[in-house]
Coordinates of C-alpha atoms and ligand atoms in Angstrom, one line a residue:
M1 CA -42.8 -11.2 -26.1
T2 CA -40.9 -9.4 -23.4
G3 CA -40.4 -10.8 -19.9
L4 CA -42.8 -8.4 -18.4
E5 CA -45.5 -9.2 -21.0
E6 CA -45.0 -12.9 -20.4
L7 CA -45.3 -12.3 -16.6
T8 CA -48.5 -10.2 -17.0
R9 CA -50.0 -13.0 -19.1
C10 CA -49.1 -15.5 -16.4
I11 CA -50.5 -13.3 -13.6
K12 CA -53.8 -12.9 -15.5
K13 CA -54.3 -16.7 -15.3
L14 CA -53.9 -16.7 -11.4
S15 CA -56.7 -16.9 -8.9
A16 CA -57.5 -13.8 -6.8
D17 CA -55.9 -15.6 -3.7
A18 CA -52.8 -16.4 -5.7
V19 CA -52.4 -12.8 -6.8
N20 CA -52.7 -11.6 -3.2
T21 CA -50.0 -14.0 -2.1
L22 CA -47.8 -12.8 -5.0
L23 CA -48.4 -9.2 -3.9
D24 CA -47.3 -10.0 -0.4
M25 CA -44.1 -11.7 -1.8
V26 CA -43.4 -8.6 -3.9
K27 CA -43.8 -6.3 -0.9
I28 CA -41.4 -8.4 1.2
L29 CA -38.9 -8.4 -1.7
L30 CA -39.2 -4.6 -2.1
A31 CA -38.7 -4.0 1.6
S32 CA -35.6 -6.2 1.7
Q33 CA -34.2 -4.5 -1.4
N34 CA -34.9 -1.1 0.1
T35 CA -32.6 -1.7 3.1
I36 CA -29.6 -2.1 0.7
G37 CA -27.4 0.9 1.2
I38 CA -29.0 1.8 4.6
P39 CA -26.2 2.1 7.2
D40 CA -26.6 1.1 10.8
C41 CA -27.5 4.0 13.1
P42 CA -24.3 5.9 14.0
Y43 CA -25.9 6.7 17.4
C44 CA -27.2 3.4 18.7
S45 CA -25.8 1.0 16.1
G46 CA -29.4 -0.1 15.5
T47 CA -30.0 -1.9 12.2
K48 CA -33.6 -0.8 11.6
A49 CA -33.2 2.6 9.9
I50 CA -35.4 3.7 7.0
R51 CA -35.0 6.3 4.3
Y52 CA -36.5 9.6 5.6
G53 CA -36.3 12.2 2.8
H54 CA -33.2 14.4 2.1
K55 CA -31.3 17.1 4.0
C56 CA -29.0 19.5 2.2
G57 CA -29.0 17.2 -0.8
K58 CA -28.0 14.2 1.3
Q59 CA -30.1 11.1 1.9
R60 CA -31.6 11.2 5.4
F61 CA -32.4 8.2 7.5
L62 CA -34.6 7.7 10.6
C63 CA -33.5 5.1 13.1
K64 CA -36.6 3.1 14.3
Q65 CA -34.7 2.1 17.4
C66 CA -33.6 5.4 18.9
G67 CA -35.7 7.8 16.9
R68 CA -32.8 9.9 15.7
T69 CA -32.2 11.0 12.2
F70 CA -28.8 10.9 10.4
V71 CA -27.4 11.5 6.9
T72 CA -24.8 9.7 4.9
T73 CA -22.0 11.8 6.3
T74 CA -23.0 11.8 10.0
H75 CA -19.9 11.1 12.2
T76 CA -17.6 11.0 9.1
I77 CA -15.0 13.7 8.5
M78 CA -17.2 14.9 5.7
S79 CA -19.8 16.0 8.2
Q80 CA -20.8 19.7 7.6
S81 CA -18.7 19.7 4.4
H82 CA -20.0 20.5 0.9
F83 CA -17.2 18.6 -0.8
S84 CA -17.9 15.2 -2.3
E85 CA -16.4 11.9 -1.2
A86 CA -14.1 11.9 -4.2
V87 CA -12.6 15.3 -3.1
W88 CA -12.1 14.0 0.4
Q89 CA -10.4 10.8 -1.0
E90 CA -7.9 13.0 -2.9
V91 CA -7.2 15.0 0.3
I92 CA -6.6 11.8 2.3
S93 CA -4.5 10.3 -0.4
D94 CA -2.3 13.5 -0.7
T95 CA -2.0 13.6 3.1
V96 CA -0.7 10.0 3.3
Q97 CA 1.6 10.4 0.3
G98 CA 3.2 13.5 1.8
N99 CA 2.0 15.9 -1.0
A100 CA 2.0 19.6 0.0
I101 CA -1.3 21.4 0.8
D102 CA -0.6 23.8 -2.2
Y103 CA -0.4 20.8 -4.5
S104 CA -3.8 19.5 -3.4
A105 CA -5.3 23.0 -3.5
K106 CA -4.2 23.6 -7.1
K107 CA -5.2 20.1 -8.3
L108 CA -8.7 20.3 -6.7
G109 CA -9.2 24.0 -7.4
I110 CA -10.0 24.7 -3.8
N111 CA -8.3 27.5 -1.8
H112 CA -5.3 26.8 0.5
R113 CA -7.1 27.6 3.8
T114 CA -9.9 25.1 3.0
V115 CA -7.5 22.3 2.1
F116 CA -5.5 23.1 5.2
D117 CA -8.6 22.6 7.4
M118 CA -9.5 19.4 5.5
R119 CA -6.0 18.0 5.9
H120 CA -5.9 18.8 9.6
K121 CA -9.4 17.2 10.0
V122 CA -7.8 14.1 8.5
L123 CA -4.8 14.3 10.9
L124 CA -7.0 14.8 14.0
A125 CA -9.2 11.9 13.0
L126 CA -6.1 9.8 12.2
Q127 CA -4.7 10.5 15.7
E128 CA -7.9 9.3 17.3
L129 CA -8.2 6.1 15.3
P130 CA -7.7 3.1 17.6
E131 CA -5.0 1.7 15.3
T132 CA -3.0 5.0 15.8
E133 CA -3.9 5.9 19.3
H134 CA -3.2 2.5 20.7
I135 CA 0.0 1.5 18.9
L136 CA 1.7 -1.1 21.1
L137 CA 5.4 -1.9 20.4
D138 CA 6.3 -5.5 21.3
G139 CA 9.0 -8.1 20.7
V140 CA 12.3 -6.4 19.9
S141 CA 11.7 -2.6 19.6
E142 CA 14.2 0.2 18.9
L143 CA 13.8 3.6 20.6
D144 CA 15.6 6.8 19.8
E145 CA 15.2 10.5 19.4
T146 CA 15.5 12.7 16.3
F147 CA 15.5 16.5 16.2
V148 CA 13.8 18.9 13.8
L149 CA 14.1 22.6 13.7
E150 CA 11.2 24.4 15.4
C151 CA 8.9 26.1 13.0
Y152 CA 6.4 29.0 13.2
K153 CA 5.2 28.3 9.7
G154 CA 2.1 30.4 8.8
K155 CA 2.7 32.7 11.7
T156 CA 4.8 35.8 12.6
L157 CA 7.7 34.7 14.8
P158 CA 6.9 35.6 18.4
E159 CA 9.3 38.2 20.0
A160 CA 10.0 35.9 22.9
V161 CA 11.7 33.4 20.6
G162 CA 14.6 35.9 20.5
R163 CA 15.9 35.3 17.0
K164 CA 15.2 36.4 13.4
A165 CA 12.9 34.3 11.2
R166 CA 14.7 31.6 9.2
K167 CA 14.4 31.5 5.4
H168 CA 13.3 28.2 3.9
G169 CA 16.1 25.7 4.1
A170 CA 18.2 27.8 6.4
K171 CA 20.1 26.1 9.2
A172 CA 19.9 26.6 13.0
Q173 CA 21.7 29.7 14.3
K174 CA 23.5 27.9 17.1
R175 CA 25.6 24.7 16.6
G176 CA 24.5 21.4 18.1
I177 CA 21.2 20.6 19.7
S178 CA 20.0 24.0 21.0
N179 CA 16.5 25.0 22.0
E180 CA 15.9 25.8 18.3
Y181 CA 15.3 22.1 17.9
V182 CA 12.2 20.1 18.8
C183 CA 12.7 16.5 19.8
I184 CA 10.7 13.7 18.3
C185 CA 10.8 10.5 20.4
T186 CA 10.4 7.4 18.2
G187 CA 10.0 3.7 18.6
I188 CA 9.7 1.0 16.1
Q189 CA 9.1 -2.7 16.6
R190 CA 11.3 -4.8 14.3
K191 CA 8.9 -5.9 11.5
G192 CA 6.1 -4.1 13.3
D193 CA 4.5 -0.8 14.1
A194 CA 6.1 2.6 14.4
Y195 CA 5.4 5.3 17.0
A196 CA 6.4 8.9 17.2
A197 CA 5.6 11.6 19.7
T198 CA 7.0 14.9 20.9
A199 CA 7.0 16.1 24.4
N200 CA 9.5 19.0 24.4
R201 CA 12.5 20.7 22.8
A202 CA 15.4 19.2 24.6
K203 CA 16.4 15.6 25.1
P204 CA 13.5 13.9 26.9
D205 CA 13.8 13.4 30.7
A206 CA 12.8 10.2 32.4
E207 CA 9.3 11.4 33.2
E208 CA 8.6 12.6 29.7
L209 CA 9.7 9.3 28.2
A210 CA 7.6 7.3 30.6
G211 CA 4.6 9.6 29.8
L212 CA 5.1 9.3 26.0
F213 CA 5.6 5.5 25.9
A214 CA 3.3 4.4 28.7
G215 CA 0.6 2.3 27.0
H216 CA 2.7 2.0 23.8
I217 CA 5.2 -0.7 24.9
A218 CA 4.0 -4.2 25.8
Q219 CA 5.1 -5.9 28.9
G220 CA 8.2 -8.0 28.2
T221 CA 9.4 -6.0 25.2
L222 CA 13.1 -5.8 24.7
V223 CA 13.8 -2.1 24.2
L224 CA 17.1 -1.2 22.4
C225 CA 18.2 2.4 22.9
D226 CA 21.3 4.6 22.5
G227 CA 22.2 4.9 26.1
L228 CA 20.3 8.0 27.1
K229 CA 19.8 7.5 30.9
S230 CA 16.1 8.6 30.8
Y231 CA 15.2 5.3 29.0
N232 CA 15.8 3.6 32.4
S233 CA 12.4 4.9 33.5
L234 CA 10.7 2.7 31.0
P235 CA 10.9 -0.7 32.7
A236 CA 8.9 0.6 35.7
A237 CA 6.4 2.4 33.4
T238 CA 5.8 -0.4 30.9
G239 CA 7.3 -3.6 32.2
C240 CA 9.9 -3.8 29.3
T241 CA 13.6 -4.6 29.5
V242 CA 16.0 -1.9 28.3
K243 CA 19.3 -2.7 26.5
D244 CA 21.9 0.1 25.8
C245 CA 23.4 -0.4 22.4
H246 CA 26.6 1.6 23.2
D247 CA 30.0 -0.1 23.7
L248 CA 29.1 -3.5 22.3
T249 CA 31.4 -6.2 20.9
E250 CA 31.4 -6.7 17.1
E251 CA 29.4 -9.9 17.6
E252 CA 26.7 -8.1 19.7
K253 CA 26.4 -5.3 17.2
G254 CA 24.9 -7.8 14.7
F255 CA 21.7 -7.9 16.8
F256 CA 21.8 -5.0 19.2
H257 CA 21.6 -2.0 16.8
L258 CA 19.3 0.9 16.0
N259 CA 19.2 0.5 12.2
T260 CA 15.5 0.1 12.0
V261 CA 14.7 3.2 14.0
N262 CA 17.4 5.2 12.1
G263 CA 15.5 4.2 8.9
F264 CA 12.4 5.7 10.4
H265 CA 14.2 8.9 11.3
S266 CA 15.4 9.3 7.7
F267 CA 11.8 8.9 6.5
I268 CA 10.6 11.6 9.0
K269 CA 13.4 14.0 8.0
R270 CA 12.7 13.5 4.3
R271 CA 9.0 14.2 4.9
Y272 CA 9.7 17.1 7.2
D273 CA 12.1 18.7 4.8
F274 CA 9.7 18.2 1.9
Y275 CA 7.0 20.1 3.8
R276 CA 9.7 22.7 4.5
G277 CA 8.9 22.2 8.2
V278 CA 5.7 21.6 10.0
A279 CA 4.4 24.3 12.4
T280 CA 5.7 23.0 15.8
K281 CA 2.3 23.2 17.5
Y282 CA 0.9 20.7 14.9
L283 CA 3.9 18.4 15.2
N284 CA 2.1 15.6 17.1
R285 CA -0.6 15.4 14.4
Y286 CA 2.2 14.9 11.8
N287 CA 4.0 12.5 14.1
A288 CA 0.9 10.3 14.1
L289 CA 0.9 10.5 10.3
F290 CA 4.7 9.7 10.0
A291 CA 4.2 6.6 12.2
A292 CA 1.1 5.4 10.4
T293 CA 2.6 6.0 6.9
Y294 CA 6.1 4.5 7.5
N295 CA 5.1 0.9 7.2
N296 CA 1.7 1.0 5.4
A297 CA 1.5 3.9 3.0
A298 CA 0.0 1.6 0.3
I299 CA -2.9 0.3 2.3
L300 CA -3.3 3.3 4.6
V301 CA -5.2 5.4 2.0
E302 CA -7.7 2.6 1.6
Q303 CA -8.0 2.0 5.3
L304 CA -8.4 5.7 6.1
C305 CA -11.0 6.2 3.4
H306 CA -13.0 3.3 4.7
A307 CA -12.7 4.4 8.3
L308 CA -13.3 8.1 7.8
L309 CA -15.8 8.4 5.0
N310 CA -18.4 5.9 6.1
V311 CA -21.1 6.3 8.6
G312 CA -20.3 4.4 11.7
S313 CA -20.6 4.6 15.5
A314 CA -17.2 6.3 15.9
D315 CA -17.5 10.1 15.4
H316 CA -14.6 11.3 13.1
Y317 CA -16.0 14.8 12.5
H318 CA -14.0 17.9 13.6
S319 CA -14.9 21.5 13.1
S320 CA -12.5 24.1 11.8
R321 CA -12.4 25.4 15.4
D322 CA -11.1 22.0 16.5
V323 CA -8.4 22.3 13.8
R324 CA -7.1 25.4 15.6
K325 CA -7.6 24.3 19.2
L326 CA -7.2 20.5 19.6
R327 CA -4.0 18.5 20.4
L328 CA -1.6 21.3 19.8
L329 CA 1.9 21.2 21.2
A330 CA 2.8 23.9 23.6
V331 CA 6.6 23.9 23.0
Ligands
ZN1 ZN1 -30.4 4.7 16.5

């Protein structure tokens, strides 16, 4: 006798009242099972949503608290996208691991432009994640600048630039740090987070540094730097102490050095060269990626998939128009 037959036999023996009680119990059980997999409302964080049909092949929900409907991709970067979560996971993973857009496009059988938009939607969302947007260097932190060649990748070189287009891998036309270079200002806490941002081409002035690092250096941080005078604006802007690592005794060099930030620079250069440059206007999007990836590449894919692919109150969706308009550098 199967379990179900056995159960039917038992039920037949019950009184009418007992059967009614059993029915109520089953209804409660079904209702509780039915809420499994129902996300909280992305608009009001209410927990009383119900399944409400389908929209464009996606499960739709109705929030009983605010009356709005949403689907499984509302507020995620997959919003308005026809691609599956598995495809988006691949795009996130390739982005974090530094794989080229062409590589992802070929592997996934999707055209380059579409993968480009998907990658930049990931980068925009990454820049806006609290973990990335509110990086706070603390303790002992090393700050320095590194320079990369400006890049007009994917675009005809504007005439105002006044030089011929470079071939892949070519060097700058002028020697030294000329305006062909774009400066990436970096900071890294020893055994902690990294931060990278670009303000301009040349070495940053005091105001630019204060602007880039305000809100990213905790009060009381010991900032080690290479002696560029502009760093002296940081104590007033952030409440840190600045120590110049130039002209030190051998003994002092054991502690007051910039080895950690130099390691971060090497990482940025390797990634930048591997991409064969990043269009300068997108550089801050990539700076956020370099900083987030440097210490945590292994767990970052997992964290990003969780944060960006699940319905939640934070809206991670960007349109292709945003990809072309938002957070661009005007250098
Ligand atoms: Zn709601």
